Short mmCIF file of N, CA and C in Angstrom, two decimals:
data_model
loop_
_atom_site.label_atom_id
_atom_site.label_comp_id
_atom_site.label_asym_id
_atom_site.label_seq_id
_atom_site.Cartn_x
_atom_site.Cartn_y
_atom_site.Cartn_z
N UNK B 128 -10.41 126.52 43.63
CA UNK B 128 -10.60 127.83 44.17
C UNK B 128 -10.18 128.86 43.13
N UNK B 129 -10.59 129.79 42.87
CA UNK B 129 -10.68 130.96 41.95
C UNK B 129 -10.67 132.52 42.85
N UNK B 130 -9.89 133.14 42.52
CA UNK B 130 -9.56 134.66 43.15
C UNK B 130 -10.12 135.17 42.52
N UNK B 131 -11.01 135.96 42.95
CA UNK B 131 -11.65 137.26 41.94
C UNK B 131 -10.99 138.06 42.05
N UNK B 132 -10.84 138.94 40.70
CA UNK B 132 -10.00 140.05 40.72
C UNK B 132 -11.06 141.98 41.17
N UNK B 133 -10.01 142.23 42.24
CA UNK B 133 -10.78 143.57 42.89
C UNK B 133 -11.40 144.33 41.90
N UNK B 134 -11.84 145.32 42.42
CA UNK B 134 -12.88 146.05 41.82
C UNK B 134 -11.26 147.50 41.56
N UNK B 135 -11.60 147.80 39.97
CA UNK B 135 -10.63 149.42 39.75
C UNK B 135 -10.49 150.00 41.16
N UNK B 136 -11.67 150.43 42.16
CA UNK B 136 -11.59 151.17 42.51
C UNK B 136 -10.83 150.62 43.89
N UNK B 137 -10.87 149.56 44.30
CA UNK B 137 -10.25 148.89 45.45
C UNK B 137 -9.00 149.00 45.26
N UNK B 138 -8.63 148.95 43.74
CA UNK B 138 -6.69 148.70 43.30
C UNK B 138 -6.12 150.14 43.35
N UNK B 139 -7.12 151.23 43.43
CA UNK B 139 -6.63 152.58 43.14
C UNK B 139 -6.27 152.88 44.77
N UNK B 140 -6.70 151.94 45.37
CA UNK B 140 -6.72 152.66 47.05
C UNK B 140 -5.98 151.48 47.70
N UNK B 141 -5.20 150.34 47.57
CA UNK B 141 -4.00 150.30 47.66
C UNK B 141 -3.00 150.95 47.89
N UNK B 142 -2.19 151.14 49.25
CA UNK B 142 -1.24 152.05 49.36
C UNK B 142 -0.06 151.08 49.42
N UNK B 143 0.75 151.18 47.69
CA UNK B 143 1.97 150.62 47.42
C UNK B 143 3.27 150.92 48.29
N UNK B 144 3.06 151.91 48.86
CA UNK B 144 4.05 152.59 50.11
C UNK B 144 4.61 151.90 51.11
N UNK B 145 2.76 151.42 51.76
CA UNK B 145 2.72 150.48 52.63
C UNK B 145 3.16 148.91 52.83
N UNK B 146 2.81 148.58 51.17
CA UNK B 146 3.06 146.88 51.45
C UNK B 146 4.26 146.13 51.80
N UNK B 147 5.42 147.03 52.08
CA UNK B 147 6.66 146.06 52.62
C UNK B 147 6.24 146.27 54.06
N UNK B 148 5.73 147.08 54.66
CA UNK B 148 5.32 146.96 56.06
C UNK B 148 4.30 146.01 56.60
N UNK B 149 3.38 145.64 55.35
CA UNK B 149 2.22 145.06 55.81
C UNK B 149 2.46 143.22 55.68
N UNK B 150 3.76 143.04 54.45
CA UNK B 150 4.21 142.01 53.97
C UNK B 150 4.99 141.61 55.39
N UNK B 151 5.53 142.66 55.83
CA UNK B 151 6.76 142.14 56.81
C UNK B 151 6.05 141.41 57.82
N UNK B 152 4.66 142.57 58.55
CA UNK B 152 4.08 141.84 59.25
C UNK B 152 3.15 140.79 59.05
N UNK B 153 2.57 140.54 58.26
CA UNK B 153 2.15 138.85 57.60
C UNK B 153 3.06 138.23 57.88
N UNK B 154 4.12 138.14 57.69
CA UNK B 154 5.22 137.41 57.36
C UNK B 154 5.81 136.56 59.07
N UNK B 155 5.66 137.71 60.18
CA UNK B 155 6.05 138.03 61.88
C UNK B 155 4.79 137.01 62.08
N UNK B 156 3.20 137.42 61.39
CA UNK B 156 2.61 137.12 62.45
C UNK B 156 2.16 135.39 62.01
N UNK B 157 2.41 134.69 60.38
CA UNK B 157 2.13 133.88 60.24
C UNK B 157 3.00 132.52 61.19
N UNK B 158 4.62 133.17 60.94
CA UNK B 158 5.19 132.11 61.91
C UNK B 158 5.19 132.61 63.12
N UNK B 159 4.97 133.01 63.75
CA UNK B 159 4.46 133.29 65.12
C UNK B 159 3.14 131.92 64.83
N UNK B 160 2.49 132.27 64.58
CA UNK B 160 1.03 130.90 64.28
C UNK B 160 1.39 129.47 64.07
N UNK B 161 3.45 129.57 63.33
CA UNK B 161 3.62 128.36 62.62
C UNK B 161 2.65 128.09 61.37
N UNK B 162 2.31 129.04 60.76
CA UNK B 162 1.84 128.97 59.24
C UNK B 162 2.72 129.84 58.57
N UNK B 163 4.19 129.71 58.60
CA UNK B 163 4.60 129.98 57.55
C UNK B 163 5.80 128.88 57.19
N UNK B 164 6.36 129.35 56.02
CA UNK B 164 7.29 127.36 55.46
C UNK B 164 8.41 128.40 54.36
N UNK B 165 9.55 128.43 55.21
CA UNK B 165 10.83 129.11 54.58
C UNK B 165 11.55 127.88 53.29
N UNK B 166 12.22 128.59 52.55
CA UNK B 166 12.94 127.56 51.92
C UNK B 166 12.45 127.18 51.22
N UNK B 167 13.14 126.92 49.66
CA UNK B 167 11.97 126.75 48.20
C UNK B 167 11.97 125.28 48.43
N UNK B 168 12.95 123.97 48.49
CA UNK B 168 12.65 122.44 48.93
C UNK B 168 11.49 122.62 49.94
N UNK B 169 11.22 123.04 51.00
CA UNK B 169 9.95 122.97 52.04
C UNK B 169 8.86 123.02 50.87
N UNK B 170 8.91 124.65 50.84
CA UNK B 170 7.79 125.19 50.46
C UNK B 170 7.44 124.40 48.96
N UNK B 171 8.17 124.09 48.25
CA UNK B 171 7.94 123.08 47.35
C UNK B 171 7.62 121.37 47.69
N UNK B 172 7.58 120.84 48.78
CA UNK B 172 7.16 119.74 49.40
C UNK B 172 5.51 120.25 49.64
N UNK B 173 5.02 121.23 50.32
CA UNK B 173 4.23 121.63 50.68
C UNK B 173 3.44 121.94 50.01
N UNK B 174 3.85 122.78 48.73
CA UNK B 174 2.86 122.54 46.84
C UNK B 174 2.45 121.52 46.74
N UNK B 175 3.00 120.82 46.85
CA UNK B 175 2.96 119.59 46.30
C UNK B 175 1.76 118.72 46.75
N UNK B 176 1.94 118.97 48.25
CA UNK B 176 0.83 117.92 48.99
C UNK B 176 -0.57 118.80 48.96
N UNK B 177 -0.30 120.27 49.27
CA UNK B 177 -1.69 121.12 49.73
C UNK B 177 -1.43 122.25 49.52
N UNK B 178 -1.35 122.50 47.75
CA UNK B 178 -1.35 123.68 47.39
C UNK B 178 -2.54 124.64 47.45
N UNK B 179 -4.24 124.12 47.52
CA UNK B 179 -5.47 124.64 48.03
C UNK B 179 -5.25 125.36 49.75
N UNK B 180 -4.13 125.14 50.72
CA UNK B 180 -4.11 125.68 51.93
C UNK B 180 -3.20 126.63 52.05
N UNK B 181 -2.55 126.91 50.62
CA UNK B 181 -1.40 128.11 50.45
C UNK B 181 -2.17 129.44 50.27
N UNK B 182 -1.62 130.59 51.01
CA UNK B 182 -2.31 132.15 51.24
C UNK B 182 -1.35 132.28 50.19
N UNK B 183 -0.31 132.40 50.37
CA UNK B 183 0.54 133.15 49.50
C UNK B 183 2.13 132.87 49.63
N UNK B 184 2.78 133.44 48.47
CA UNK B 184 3.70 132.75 48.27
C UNK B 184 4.54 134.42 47.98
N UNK B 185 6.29 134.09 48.67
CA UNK B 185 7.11 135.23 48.44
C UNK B 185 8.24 134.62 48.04
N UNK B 186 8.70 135.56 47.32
CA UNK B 186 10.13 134.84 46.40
C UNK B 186 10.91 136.36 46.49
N UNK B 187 12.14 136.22 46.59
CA UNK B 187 13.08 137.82 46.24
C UNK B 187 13.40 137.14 44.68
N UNK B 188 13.92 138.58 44.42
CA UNK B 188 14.23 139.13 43.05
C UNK B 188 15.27 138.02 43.01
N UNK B 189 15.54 137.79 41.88
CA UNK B 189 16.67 136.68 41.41
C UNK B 189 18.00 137.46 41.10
N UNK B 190 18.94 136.85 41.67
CA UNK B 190 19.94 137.68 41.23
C UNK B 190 20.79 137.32 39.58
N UNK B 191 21.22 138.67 38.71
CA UNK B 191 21.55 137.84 37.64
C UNK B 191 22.76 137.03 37.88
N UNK B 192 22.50 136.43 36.71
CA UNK B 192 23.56 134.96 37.06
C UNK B 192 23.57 133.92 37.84
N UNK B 193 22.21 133.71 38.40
CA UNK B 193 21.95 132.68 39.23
C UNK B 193 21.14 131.77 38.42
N UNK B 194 21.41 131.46 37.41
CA UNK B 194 20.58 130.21 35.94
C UNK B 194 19.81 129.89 36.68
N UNK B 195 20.12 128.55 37.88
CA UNK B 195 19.58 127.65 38.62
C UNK B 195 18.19 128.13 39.39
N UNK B 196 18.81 129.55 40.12
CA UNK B 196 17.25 130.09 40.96
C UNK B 196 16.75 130.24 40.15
N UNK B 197 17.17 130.98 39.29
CA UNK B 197 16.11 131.54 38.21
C UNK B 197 14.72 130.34 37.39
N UNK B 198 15.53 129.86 37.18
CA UNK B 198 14.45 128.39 36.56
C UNK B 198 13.44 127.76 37.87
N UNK B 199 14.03 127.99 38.92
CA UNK B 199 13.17 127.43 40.18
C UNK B 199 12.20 128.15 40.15
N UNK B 200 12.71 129.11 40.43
CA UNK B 200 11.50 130.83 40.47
C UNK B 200 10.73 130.68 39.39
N UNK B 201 11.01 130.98 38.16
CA UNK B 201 10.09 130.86 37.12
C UNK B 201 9.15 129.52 37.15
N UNK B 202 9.52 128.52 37.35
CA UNK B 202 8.56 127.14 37.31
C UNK B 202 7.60 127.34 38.73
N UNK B 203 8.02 127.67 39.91
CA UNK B 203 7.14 127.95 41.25
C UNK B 203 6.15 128.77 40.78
N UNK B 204 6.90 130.35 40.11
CA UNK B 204 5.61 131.40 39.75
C UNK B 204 4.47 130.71 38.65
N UNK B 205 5.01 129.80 38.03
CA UNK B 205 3.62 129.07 36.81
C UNK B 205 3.06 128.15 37.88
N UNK B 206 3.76 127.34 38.74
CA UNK B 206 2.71 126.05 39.28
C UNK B 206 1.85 127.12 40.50
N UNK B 207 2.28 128.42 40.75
CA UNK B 207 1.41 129.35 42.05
C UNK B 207 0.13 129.43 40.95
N UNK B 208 0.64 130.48 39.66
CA UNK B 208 -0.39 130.96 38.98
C UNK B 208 -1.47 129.78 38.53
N UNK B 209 -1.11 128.55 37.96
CA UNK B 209 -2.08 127.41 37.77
C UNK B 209 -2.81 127.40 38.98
N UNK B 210 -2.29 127.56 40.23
CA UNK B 210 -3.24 127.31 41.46
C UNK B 210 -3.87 128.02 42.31
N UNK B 211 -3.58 129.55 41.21
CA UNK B 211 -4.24 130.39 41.92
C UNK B 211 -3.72 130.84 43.53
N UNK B 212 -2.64 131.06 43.32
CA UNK B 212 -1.66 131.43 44.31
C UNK B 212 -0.99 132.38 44.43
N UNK B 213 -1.39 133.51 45.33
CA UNK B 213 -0.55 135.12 44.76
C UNK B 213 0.88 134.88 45.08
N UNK B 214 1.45 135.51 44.12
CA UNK B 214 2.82 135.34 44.24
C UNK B 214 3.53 136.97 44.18
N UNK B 215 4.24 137.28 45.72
CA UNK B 215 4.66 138.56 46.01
C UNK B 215 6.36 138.42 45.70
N UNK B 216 6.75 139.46 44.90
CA UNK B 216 8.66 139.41 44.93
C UNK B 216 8.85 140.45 45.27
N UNK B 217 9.80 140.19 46.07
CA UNK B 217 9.92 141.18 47.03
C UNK B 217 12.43 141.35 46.87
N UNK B 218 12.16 142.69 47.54
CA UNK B 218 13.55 142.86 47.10
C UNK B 218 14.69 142.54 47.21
N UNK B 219 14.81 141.64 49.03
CA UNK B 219 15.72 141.27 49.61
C UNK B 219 15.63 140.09 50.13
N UNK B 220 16.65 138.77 49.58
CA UNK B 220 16.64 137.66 50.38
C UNK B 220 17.00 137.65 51.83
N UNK B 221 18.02 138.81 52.35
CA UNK B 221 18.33 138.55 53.48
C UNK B 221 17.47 138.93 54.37
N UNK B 222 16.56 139.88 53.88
CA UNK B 222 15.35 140.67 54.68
C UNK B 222 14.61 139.27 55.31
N UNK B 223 14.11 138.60 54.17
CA UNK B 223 12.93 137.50 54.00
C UNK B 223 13.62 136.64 54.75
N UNK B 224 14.79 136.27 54.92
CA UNK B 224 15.25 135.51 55.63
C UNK B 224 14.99 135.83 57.18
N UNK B 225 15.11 137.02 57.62
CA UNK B 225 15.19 137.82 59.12
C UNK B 225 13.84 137.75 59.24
N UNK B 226 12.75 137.81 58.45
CA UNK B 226 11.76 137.60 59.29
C UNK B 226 11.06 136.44 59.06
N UNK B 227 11.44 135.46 58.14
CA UNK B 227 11.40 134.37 58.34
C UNK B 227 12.15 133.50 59.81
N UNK B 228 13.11 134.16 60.42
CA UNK B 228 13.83 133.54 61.33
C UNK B 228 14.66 132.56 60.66
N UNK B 229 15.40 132.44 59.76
CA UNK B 229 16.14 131.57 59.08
C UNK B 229 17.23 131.70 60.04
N UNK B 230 18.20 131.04 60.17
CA UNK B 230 19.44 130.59 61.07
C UNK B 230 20.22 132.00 60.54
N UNK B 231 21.24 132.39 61.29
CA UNK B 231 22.39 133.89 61.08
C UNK B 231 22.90 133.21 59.62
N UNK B 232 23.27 131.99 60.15
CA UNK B 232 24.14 131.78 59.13
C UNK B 232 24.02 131.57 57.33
N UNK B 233 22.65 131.30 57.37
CA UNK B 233 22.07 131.06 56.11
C UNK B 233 21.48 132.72 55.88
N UNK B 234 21.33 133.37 56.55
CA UNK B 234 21.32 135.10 56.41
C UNK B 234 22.03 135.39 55.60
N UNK B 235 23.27 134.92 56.35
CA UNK B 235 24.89 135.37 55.89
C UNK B 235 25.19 134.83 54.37
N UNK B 236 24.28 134.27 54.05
CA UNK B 236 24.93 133.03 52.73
C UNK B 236 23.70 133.80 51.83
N UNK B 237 22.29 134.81 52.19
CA UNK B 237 21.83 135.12 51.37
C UNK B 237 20.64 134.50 50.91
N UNK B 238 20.42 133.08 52.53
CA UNK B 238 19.44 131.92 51.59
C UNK B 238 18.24 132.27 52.20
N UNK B 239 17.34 132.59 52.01
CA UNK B 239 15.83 132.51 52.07
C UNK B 239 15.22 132.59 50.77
N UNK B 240 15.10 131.69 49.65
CA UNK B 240 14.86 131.78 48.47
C UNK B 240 12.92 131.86 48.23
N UNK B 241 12.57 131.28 48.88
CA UNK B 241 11.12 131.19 49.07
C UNK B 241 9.98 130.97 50.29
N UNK B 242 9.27 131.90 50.62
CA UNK B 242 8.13 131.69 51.81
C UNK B 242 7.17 132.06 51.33
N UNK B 243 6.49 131.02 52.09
CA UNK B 243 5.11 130.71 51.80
C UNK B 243 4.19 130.80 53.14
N UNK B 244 3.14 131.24 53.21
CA UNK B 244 2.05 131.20 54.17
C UNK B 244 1.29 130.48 54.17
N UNK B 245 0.50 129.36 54.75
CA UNK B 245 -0.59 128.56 54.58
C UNK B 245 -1.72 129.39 55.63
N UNK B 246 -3.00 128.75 55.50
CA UNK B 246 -3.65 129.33 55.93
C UNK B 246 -3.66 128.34 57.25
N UNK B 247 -4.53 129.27 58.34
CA UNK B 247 -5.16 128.50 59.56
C UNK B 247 -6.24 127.28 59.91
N UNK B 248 -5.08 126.51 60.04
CA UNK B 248 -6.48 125.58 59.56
C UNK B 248 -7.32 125.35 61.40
N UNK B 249 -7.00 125.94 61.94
CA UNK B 249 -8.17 126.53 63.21
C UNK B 249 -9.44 126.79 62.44
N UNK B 250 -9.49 127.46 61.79
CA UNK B 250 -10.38 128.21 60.73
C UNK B 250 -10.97 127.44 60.11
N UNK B 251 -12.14 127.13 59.81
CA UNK B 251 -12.91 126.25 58.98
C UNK B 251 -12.75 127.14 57.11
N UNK B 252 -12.79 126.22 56.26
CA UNK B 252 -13.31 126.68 55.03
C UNK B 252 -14.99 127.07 54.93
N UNK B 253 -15.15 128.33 54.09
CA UNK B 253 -16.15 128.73 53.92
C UNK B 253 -17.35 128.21 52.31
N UNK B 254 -18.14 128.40 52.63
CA UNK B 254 -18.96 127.39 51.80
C UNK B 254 -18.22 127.92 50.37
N UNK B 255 -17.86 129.24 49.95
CA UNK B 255 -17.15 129.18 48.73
C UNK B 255 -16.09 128.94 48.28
N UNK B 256 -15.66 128.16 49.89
CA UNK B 256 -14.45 127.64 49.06
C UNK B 256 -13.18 128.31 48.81
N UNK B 257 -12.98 130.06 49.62
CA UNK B 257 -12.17 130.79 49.49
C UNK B 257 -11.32 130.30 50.86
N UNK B 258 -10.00 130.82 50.82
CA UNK B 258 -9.48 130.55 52.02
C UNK B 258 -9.44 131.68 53.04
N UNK B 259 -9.60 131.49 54.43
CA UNK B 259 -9.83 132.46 54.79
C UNK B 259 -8.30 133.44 55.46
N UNK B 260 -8.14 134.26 55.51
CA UNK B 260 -7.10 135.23 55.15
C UNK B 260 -7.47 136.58 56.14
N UNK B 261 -6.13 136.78 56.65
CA UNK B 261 -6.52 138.28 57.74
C UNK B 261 -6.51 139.61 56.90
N UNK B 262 -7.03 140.29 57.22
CA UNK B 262 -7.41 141.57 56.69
C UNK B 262 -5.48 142.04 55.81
N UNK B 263 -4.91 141.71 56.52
CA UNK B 263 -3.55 142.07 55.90
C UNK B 263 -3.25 141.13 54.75
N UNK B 264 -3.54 140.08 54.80
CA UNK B 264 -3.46 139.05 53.79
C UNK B 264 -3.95 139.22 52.69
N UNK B 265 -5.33 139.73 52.65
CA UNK B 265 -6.38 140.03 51.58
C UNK B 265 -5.72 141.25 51.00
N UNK B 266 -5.31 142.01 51.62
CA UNK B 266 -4.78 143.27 50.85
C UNK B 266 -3.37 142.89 49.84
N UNK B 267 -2.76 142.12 50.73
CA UNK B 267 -1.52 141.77 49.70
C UNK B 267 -1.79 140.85 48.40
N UNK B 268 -2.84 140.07 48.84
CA UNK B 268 -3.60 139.09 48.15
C UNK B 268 -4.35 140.00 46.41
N UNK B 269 -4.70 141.21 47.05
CA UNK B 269 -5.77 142.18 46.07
C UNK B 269 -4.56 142.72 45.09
N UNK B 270 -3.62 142.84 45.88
CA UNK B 270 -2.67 143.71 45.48
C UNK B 270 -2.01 142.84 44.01
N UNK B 271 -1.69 141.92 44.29
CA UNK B 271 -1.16 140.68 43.37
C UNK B 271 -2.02 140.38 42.30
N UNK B 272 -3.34 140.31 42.83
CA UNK B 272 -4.74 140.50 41.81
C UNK B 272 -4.77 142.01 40.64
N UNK B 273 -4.13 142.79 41.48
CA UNK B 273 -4.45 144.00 40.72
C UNK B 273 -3.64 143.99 39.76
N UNK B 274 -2.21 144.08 40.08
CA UNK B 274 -1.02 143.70 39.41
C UNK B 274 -0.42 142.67 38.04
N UNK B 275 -1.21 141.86 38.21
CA UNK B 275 -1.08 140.30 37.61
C UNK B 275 -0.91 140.79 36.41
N UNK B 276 -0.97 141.93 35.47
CA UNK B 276 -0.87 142.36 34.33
C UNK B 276 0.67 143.23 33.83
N UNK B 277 0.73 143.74 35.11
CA UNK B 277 1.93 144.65 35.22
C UNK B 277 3.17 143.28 35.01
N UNK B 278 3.64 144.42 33.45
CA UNK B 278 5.38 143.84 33.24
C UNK B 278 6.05 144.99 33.16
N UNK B 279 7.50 144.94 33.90
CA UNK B 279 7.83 143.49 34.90
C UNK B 279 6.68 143.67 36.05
N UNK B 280 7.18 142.63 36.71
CA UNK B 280 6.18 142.60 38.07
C UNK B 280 6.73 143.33 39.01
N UNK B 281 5.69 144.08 39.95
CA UNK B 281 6.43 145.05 40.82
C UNK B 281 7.32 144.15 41.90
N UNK B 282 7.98 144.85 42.43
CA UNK B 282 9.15 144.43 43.52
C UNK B 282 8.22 144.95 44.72
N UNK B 283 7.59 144.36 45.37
CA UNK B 283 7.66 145.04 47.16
C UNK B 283 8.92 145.27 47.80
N UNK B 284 9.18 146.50 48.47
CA UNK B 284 10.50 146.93 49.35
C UNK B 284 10.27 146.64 50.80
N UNK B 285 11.11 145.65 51.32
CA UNK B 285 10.33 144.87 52.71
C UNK B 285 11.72 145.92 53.53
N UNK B 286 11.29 146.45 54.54
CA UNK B 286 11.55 147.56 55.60
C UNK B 286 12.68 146.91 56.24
N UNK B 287 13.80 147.02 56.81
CA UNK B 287 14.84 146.73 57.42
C UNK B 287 14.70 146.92 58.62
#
């Protein structure tokens, strides 16, 4: 599978304002569906087997001095990009954790290191082979497309 990258004029009309609101709710409505997979061990089991059924992938900012995340993060963001997998970083683990529904206590500790969305597999694949993705998805999806050049990579600010 191959992402085409949007058209200038689609990336200019992107409202960067918006996407921690639109991320948050992707985020509410995938596990609500049970298509979403907290936790970089999961979500890295889940690469592994059916990285073609991954929408997208969220990681928070690494904190410095964390060697260990850091090397996780960096090796996840190359095996997403080989697979053509948007990869959103976003600002707050504890956020990603709260709407991941992660336990209080792993809140408290800071852990939601990685979520991932798979797609619906209710949903049939389409003859090209794209996955199919809700109107909110595609935008975050375009957004990552547009971006993919931008250093550093932008931070999404996910809403409290």
């Amino acid at each position: 599978m191959y992402i085409t990258r949007p058209s200038e004029e689609k990336c200019k009309m992107i409202n960067r304002n918006k996407l921690g609101r639109a991320l948050r709710g992707a985020l509410i409505k995938a596990k609500a569906e049970r298509r979403l997979i907290c936790g970089l061990l999961p979500a890295i089991a889940y690469l592994e087997k059916s990285p073609e059924d991954v929408v997208l992938c969220v990681l928070p900012q690494t904190r410095p001095g964390d060697a260990a995340n850091h090397i996780q993060t960096v090796l996840l963001h190359a095996f997403c990009y080989e697979n053509y997998i948007p990869v959103l970083e976003v600002d707050s683990s504890q956020k990603l954790a709260t709407y991941c529904g992660v336990a209080k206590k792993s809140i408290d500790s800071g852990q939601c290191n990685c979520a991932i969305i798979v797609r619906d597999e209710r949903i049939q694949l389409s003859e090209n082979d794209s996955i199919p993705m809700s109107p909110t998805e595609q935008t975050l999806a375009d957004f990552y497309e547009c971006t993919i050049e931008e250093s550093p990579r932008p931070v999404i600010e996910l809403p409290i």
